[in-house]
Amino acid sequence: MNTANDEKTLYRKLLVNGELDKGKKFKVKNEEIVDASDIFIDHVNRKSNSIYLTVKKHVLKDQFKKQVRNPIYNRMIKQVVKEQQHPIFVFTMFKTKNHYYAYLALNAGIDDTGTIYRYSKKDKKMSGIGQTSNDEHVVAIREITR
């Protein structure tokens, strides 16, 4: 699990215009980080030769091993199950003061890029806001103005 204490962890700054700042790392203080990478089970539909996901029984915990009960995280997980057709390699959810985000990296065998999503409370769905390059696993975002 990539946590706030992991030296390989990448923290990105999100500008208010939605762009990602690829600048320096920053330290995570009290932000909640939830790694849900291991809750997905991938299956093969033999008729259509496609992959679909289900979720195993789980308890979400933050980086301090404290149980997290948040319906928004559950909605984000349901959207991933509904829309993804590849095994999940990394799925980390986190929140800032104002928004919820997720980092998703597929185990598609093509590359190691990932996508950062912002959850809209209004639309009740996640939308992609940026891509990461190989081996960058994002687990926290700090929203800044510039």
PDB file of C-alpha atoms in Angstrom:
ATOM      1  CA  MET A   1       0.000   0.000   0.000  1.00  0.00           C
ATOM      2  CA  ASN A   2       1.257   3.464  -0.823  1.00  0.00           C
ATOM      3  CA  THR A   3       0.812   5.495   2.321  1.00  0.00           C
ATOM      4  CA  ALA A   4       1.857   8.858   3.604  1.00  0.00           C
ATOM      5  CA  ASN A   5       4.995   7.241   5.052  1.00  0.00           C
ATOM      6  CA  ASP A   6       6.137   5.527   1.865  1.00  0.00           C
ATOM      7  CA  GLU A   7       9.121   7.223   0.204  1.00  0.00           C
ATOM      8  CA  LYS A   8       7.920   6.120  -3.259  1.00  0.00           C
ATOM      9  CA  THR A   9       4.621   7.908  -2.779  1.00  0.00           C
ATOM     10  CA  LEU A  10       3.948  10.844  -5.058  1.00  0.00           C
ATOM     11  CA  TYR A  11       1.837  13.758  -3.915  1.00  0.00           C
ATOM     12  CA  ARG A  12       0.530  16.067  -6.583  1.00  0.00           C
ATOM     13  CA  LYS A  13      -0.746  19.583  -6.299  1.00  0.00           C
ATOM     14  CA  LEU A  14      -3.996  20.284  -8.081  1.00  0.00           C
ATOM     15  CA  LEU A  15      -4.474  23.809  -9.316  1.00  0.00           C
ATOM     16  CA  VAL A  16      -7.922  25.331  -9.003  1.00  0.00           C
ATOM     17  CA  ASN A  17      -8.276  25.253 -12.786  1.00  0.00           C
ATOM     18  CA  GLY A  18      -8.045  21.445 -12.643  1.00  0.00           C
ATOM     19  CA  GLU A  19      -4.481  21.107 -13.930  1.00  0.00           C
ATOM     20  CA  LEU A  20      -1.969  18.962 -12.087  1.00  0.00           C
ATOM     21  CA  ASP A  21       1.234  20.599 -10.945  1.00  0.00           C
ATOM     22  CA  LYS A  22       4.093  18.168 -11.553  1.00  0.00           C
ATOM     23  CA  GLY A  23       6.316  20.039  -9.142  1.00  0.00           C
ATOM     24  CA  LYS A  24       7.779  19.085  -5.808  1.00  0.00           C
ATOM     25  CA  LYS A  25       6.396  16.540  -3.378  1.00  0.00           C
ATOM     26  CA  PHE A  26       4.613  17.740  -0.282  1.00  0.00           C
ATOM     27  CA  LYS A  27       3.940  16.135   3.074  1.00  0.00           C
ATOM     28  CA  VAL A  28       0.511  14.750   3.881  1.00  0.00           C
ATOM     29  CA  LYS A  29      -0.712  15.832   7.287  1.00  0.00           C
ATOM     30  CA  ASN A  30      -4.323  14.985   8.102  1.00  0.00           C
ATOM     31  CA  GLU A  31      -5.695  14.071   4.699  1.00  0.00           C
ATOM     32  CA  GLU A  32      -7.561  10.777   4.599  1.00  0.00           C
ATOM     33  CA  ILE A  33      -6.040   8.180   2.281  1.00  0.00           C
ATOM     34  CA  VAL A  34      -7.907   4.933   1.568  1.00  0.00           C
ATOM     35  CA  ASP A  35      -6.268   2.159  -0.442  1.00  0.00           C
ATOM     36  CA  ALA A  36      -8.914  -0.094  -1.997  1.00  0.00           C
ATOM     37  CA  SER A  37      -6.618  -1.840  -4.470  1.00  0.00           C
ATOM     38  CA  ASP A  38      -7.241  -5.321  -3.108  1.00  0.00           C
ATOM     39  CA  ILE A  39     -11.057  -5.304  -2.941  1.00  0.00           C
ATOM     40  CA  PHE A  40     -11.677  -5.997  -6.629  1.00  0.00           C
ATOM     41  CA  ILE A  41     -12.076  -9.448  -8.149  1.00  0.00           C
ATOM     42  CA  ASP A  42     -11.752  -9.791 -11.905  1.00  0.00           C
ATOM     43  CA  HIS A  43     -13.731 -12.373 -13.844  1.00  0.00           C
ATOM     44  CA  VAL A  44     -13.821 -13.451 -17.470  1.00  0.00           C
ATOM     45  CA  ASN A  45     -17.094 -13.547 -19.350  1.00  0.00           C
ATOM     46  CA  ARG A  46     -16.429 -16.542 -21.594  1.00  0.00           C
ATOM     47  CA  LYS A  47     -19.214 -15.696 -24.042  1.00  0.00           C
ATOM     48  CA  SER A  48     -17.968 -12.205 -24.820  1.00  0.00           C
ATOM     49  CA  ASN A  49     -14.329 -12.880 -23.899  1.00  0.00           C
ATOM     50  CA  SER A  50     -14.313  -9.753 -21.733  1.00  0.00           C
ATOM     51  CA  ILE A  51     -13.335  -8.970 -18.160  1.00  0.00           C
ATOM     52  CA  TYR A  52     -15.722  -7.668 -15.528  1.00  0.00           C
ATOM     53  CA  LEU A  53     -15.173  -6.757 -11.894  1.00  0.00           C
ATOM     54  CA  THR A  54     -16.908  -7.508  -8.632  1.00  0.00           C
ATOM     55  CA  VAL A  55     -16.051  -6.374  -5.110  1.00  0.00           C
ATOM     56  CA  LYS A  56     -15.251  -8.756  -2.301  1.00  0.00           C
ATOM     57  CA  LYS A  57     -16.488  -8.177   1.223  1.00  0.00           C
ATOM     58  CA  HIS A  58     -14.224  -5.538   2.703  1.00  0.00           C
ATOM     59  CA  VAL A  59     -13.687  -2.916   5.363  1.00  0.00           C
ATOM     60  CA  LEU A  60     -12.182   0.337   4.151  1.00  0.00           C
ATOM     61  CA  LYS A  61      -9.361   1.703   6.299  1.00  0.00           C
ATOM     62  CA  ASP A  62      -7.287   4.850   6.131  1.00  0.00           C
ATOM     63  CA  GLN A  63      -3.515   5.071   6.205  1.00  0.00           C
ATOM     64  CA  PHE A  64      -3.621   4.851  10.019  1.00  0.00           C
ATOM     65  CA  LYS A  65      -5.626   1.574   9.887  1.00  0.00           C
ATOM     66  CA  LYS A  66      -8.738   3.375  11.156  1.00  0.00           C
ATOM     67  CA  GLN A  67     -12.033   2.150   9.686  1.00  0.00           C
ATOM     68  CA  VAL A  68     -13.602   4.555   7.199  1.00  0.00           C
ATOM     69  CA  ARG A  69     -17.337   4.622   6.593  1.00  0.00           C
ATOM     70  CA  ASN A  70     -18.096   7.022   3.815  1.00  0.00           C
ATOM     71  CA  PRO A  71     -20.881   6.566   1.260  1.00  0.00           C
ATOM     72  CA  ILE A  72     -18.977   8.635  -1.308  1.00  0.00           C
ATOM     73  CA  TYR A  73     -16.148   6.107  -1.343  1.00  0.00           C
ATOM     74  CA  ASN A  74     -18.708   3.360  -1.900  1.00  0.00           C
ATOM     75  CA  ARG A  75     -20.153   5.271  -4.871  1.00  0.00           C
ATOM     76  CA  MET A  76     -16.670   5.658  -6.320  1.00  0.00           C
ATOM     77  CA  ILE A  77     -16.037   1.914  -5.975  1.00  0.00           C
ATOM     78  CA  LYS A  78     -19.361   1.108  -7.662  1.00  0.00           C
ATOM     79  CA  GLN A  79     -18.472   3.349 -10.599  1.00  0.00           C
ATOM     80  CA  VAL A  80     -15.145   1.566 -11.063  1.00  0.00           C
ATOM     81  CA  VAL A  81     -16.886  -1.817 -11.074  1.00  0.00           C
ATOM     82  CA  LYS A  82     -19.446  -0.587 -13.574  1.00  0.00           C
ATOM     83  CA  GLU A  83     -17.017   1.047 -16.005  1.00  0.00           C
ATOM     84  CA  GLN A  84     -13.700  -0.833 -15.897  1.00  0.00           C
ATOM     85  CA  GLN A  85     -12.991  -3.891 -18.008  1.00  0.00           C
ATOM     86  CA  HIS A  86      -9.438  -4.575 -16.817  1.00  0.00           C
ATOM     87  CA  PRO A  87      -8.009  -5.892 -13.554  1.00  0.00           C
ATOM     88  CA  ILE A  88      -7.217  -3.124 -11.062  1.00  0.00           C
ATOM     89  CA  PHE A  89      -3.599  -2.663 -10.044  1.00  0.00           C
ATOM     90  CA  VAL A  90      -3.960   0.392  -7.770  1.00  0.00           C
ATOM     91  CA  PHE A  91      -7.107   2.149  -6.573  1.00  0.00           C
ATOM     92  CA  THR A  92      -6.571   4.793  -3.928  1.00  0.00           C
ATOM     93  CA  MET A  93      -9.213   7.254  -2.765  1.00  0.00           C
ATOM     94  CA  PHE A  94      -8.537  10.441  -0.859  1.00  0.00           C
ATOM     95  CA  LYS A  95     -10.192  13.683   0.063  1.00  0.00           C
ATOM     96  CA  THR A  96      -9.140  17.267   0.489  1.00  0.00           C
ATOM     97  CA  LYS A  97     -11.091  19.927   2.331  1.00  0.00           C
ATOM     98  CA  ASN A  98     -13.455  20.407  -0.605  1.00  0.00           C
ATOM     99  CA  HIS A  99     -13.296  17.387  -2.930  1.00  0.00           C
ATOM    100  CA  TYR A 100     -12.851  13.654  -3.265  1.00  0.00           C
ATOM    101  CA  TYR A 101     -10.293  12.117  -5.604  1.00  0.00           C
ATOM    102  CA  ALA A 102      -9.138   8.716  -6.751  1.00  0.00           C
ATOM    103  CA  TYR A 103      -6.052   7.358  -8.411  1.00  0.00           C
ATOM    104  CA  LEU A 104      -6.621   4.338 -10.652  1.00  0.00           C
ATOM    105  CA  ALA A 105      -3.979   2.237 -12.368  1.00  0.00           C
ATOM    106  CA  LEU A 106      -5.118  -0.722 -14.416  1.00  0.00           C
ATOM    107  CA  ASN A 107      -3.274  -3.993 -14.714  1.00  0.00           C
ATOM    108  CA  ALA A 108      -3.791  -4.022 -18.442  1.00  0.00           C
ATOM    109  CA  GLY A 109      -0.310  -5.189 -19.388  1.00  0.00           C
ATOM    110  CA  ILE A 110       0.232  -2.220 -21.669  1.00  0.00           C
ATOM    111  CA  ASP A 111       1.925   0.365 -19.456  1.00  0.00           C
ATOM    112  CA  ASP A 112       2.025   1.653 -15.899  1.00  0.00           C
ATOM    113  CA  THR A 113       0.246   4.951 -16.381  1.00  0.00           C
ATOM    114  CA  GLY A 114      -2.616   5.873 -14.103  1.00  0.00           C
ATOM    115  CA  THR A 115      -5.526   8.273 -14.082  1.00  0.00           C
ATOM    116  CA  ILE A 116      -6.515  10.769 -11.438  1.00  0.00           C
ATOM    117  CA  TYR A 117     -10.253  11.304 -10.988  1.00  0.00           C
ATOM    118  CA  ARG A 118     -12.281  13.960  -9.192  1.00  0.00           C
ATOM    119  CA  TYR A 119     -15.616  12.949  -7.709  1.00  0.00           C
ATOM    120  CA  SER A 120     -18.497  15.360  -8.295  1.00  0.00           C
ATOM    121  CA  LYS A 121     -21.045  15.386  -5.487  1.00  0.00           C
ATOM    122  CA  LYS A 122     -23.473  17.127  -7.823  1.00  0.00           C
ATOM    123  CA  ASP A 123     -23.217  14.553 -10.636  1.00  0.00           C
ATOM    124  CA  LYS A 124     -22.405  11.657  -8.263  1.00  0.00           C
ATOM    125  CA  LYS A 125     -19.638  10.379 -10.514  1.00  0.00           C
ATOM    126  CA  MET A 126     -15.913  10.498 -11.103  1.00  0.00           C
ATOM    127  CA  SER A 127     -14.331  12.268 -14.054  1.00  0.00           C
ATOM    128  CA  GLY A 128     -10.729  11.947 -15.176  1.00  0.00           C
ATOM    129  CA  ILE A 129      -8.655  15.074 -14.601  1.00  0.00           C
ATOM    130  CA  GLY A 130      -5.155  13.879 -15.424  1.00  0.00           C
ATOM    131  CA  GLN A 131      -2.751  11.096 -16.318  1.00  0.00           C
ATOM    132  CA  THR A 132       0.413  10.070 -14.544  1.00  0.00           C
ATOM    133  CA  SER A 133       3.503   8.712 -16.189  1.00  0.00           C
ATOM    134  CA  ASN A 134       4.971   5.263 -15.524  1.00  0.00           C
ATOM    135  CA  ASP A 135       5.567   4.341 -11.882  1.00  0.00           C
ATOM    136  CA  GLU A 136       3.889   7.426 -10.408  1.00  0.00           C
ATOM    137  CA  HIS A 137       1.296   6.347  -7.871  1.00  0.00           C
ATOM    138  CA  VAL A 138      -0.663   9.307  -6.582  1.00  0.00           C
ATOM    139  CA  VAL A 139      -2.227   8.980  -3.152  1.00  0.00           C
ATOM    140  CA  ALA A 140      -2.883  12.569  -2.190  1.00  0.00           C
ATOM    141  CA  ILE A 141      -3.641  15.892  -3.780  1.00  0.00           C
ATOM    142  CA  ARG A 142      -3.359  19.346  -2.322  1.00  0.00           C
ATOM    143  CA  GLU A 143      -5.566  21.931  -3.993  1.00  0.00           C
ATOM    144  CA  ILE A 144      -3.778  25.238  -4.519  1.00  0.00           C
ATOM    145  CA  THR A 145      -4.343  28.516  -6.268  1.00  0.00           C
ATOM    146  CA  ARG A 146      -1.708  30.071  -8.418  1.00  0.00           C
TER     147      ARG A 146
END
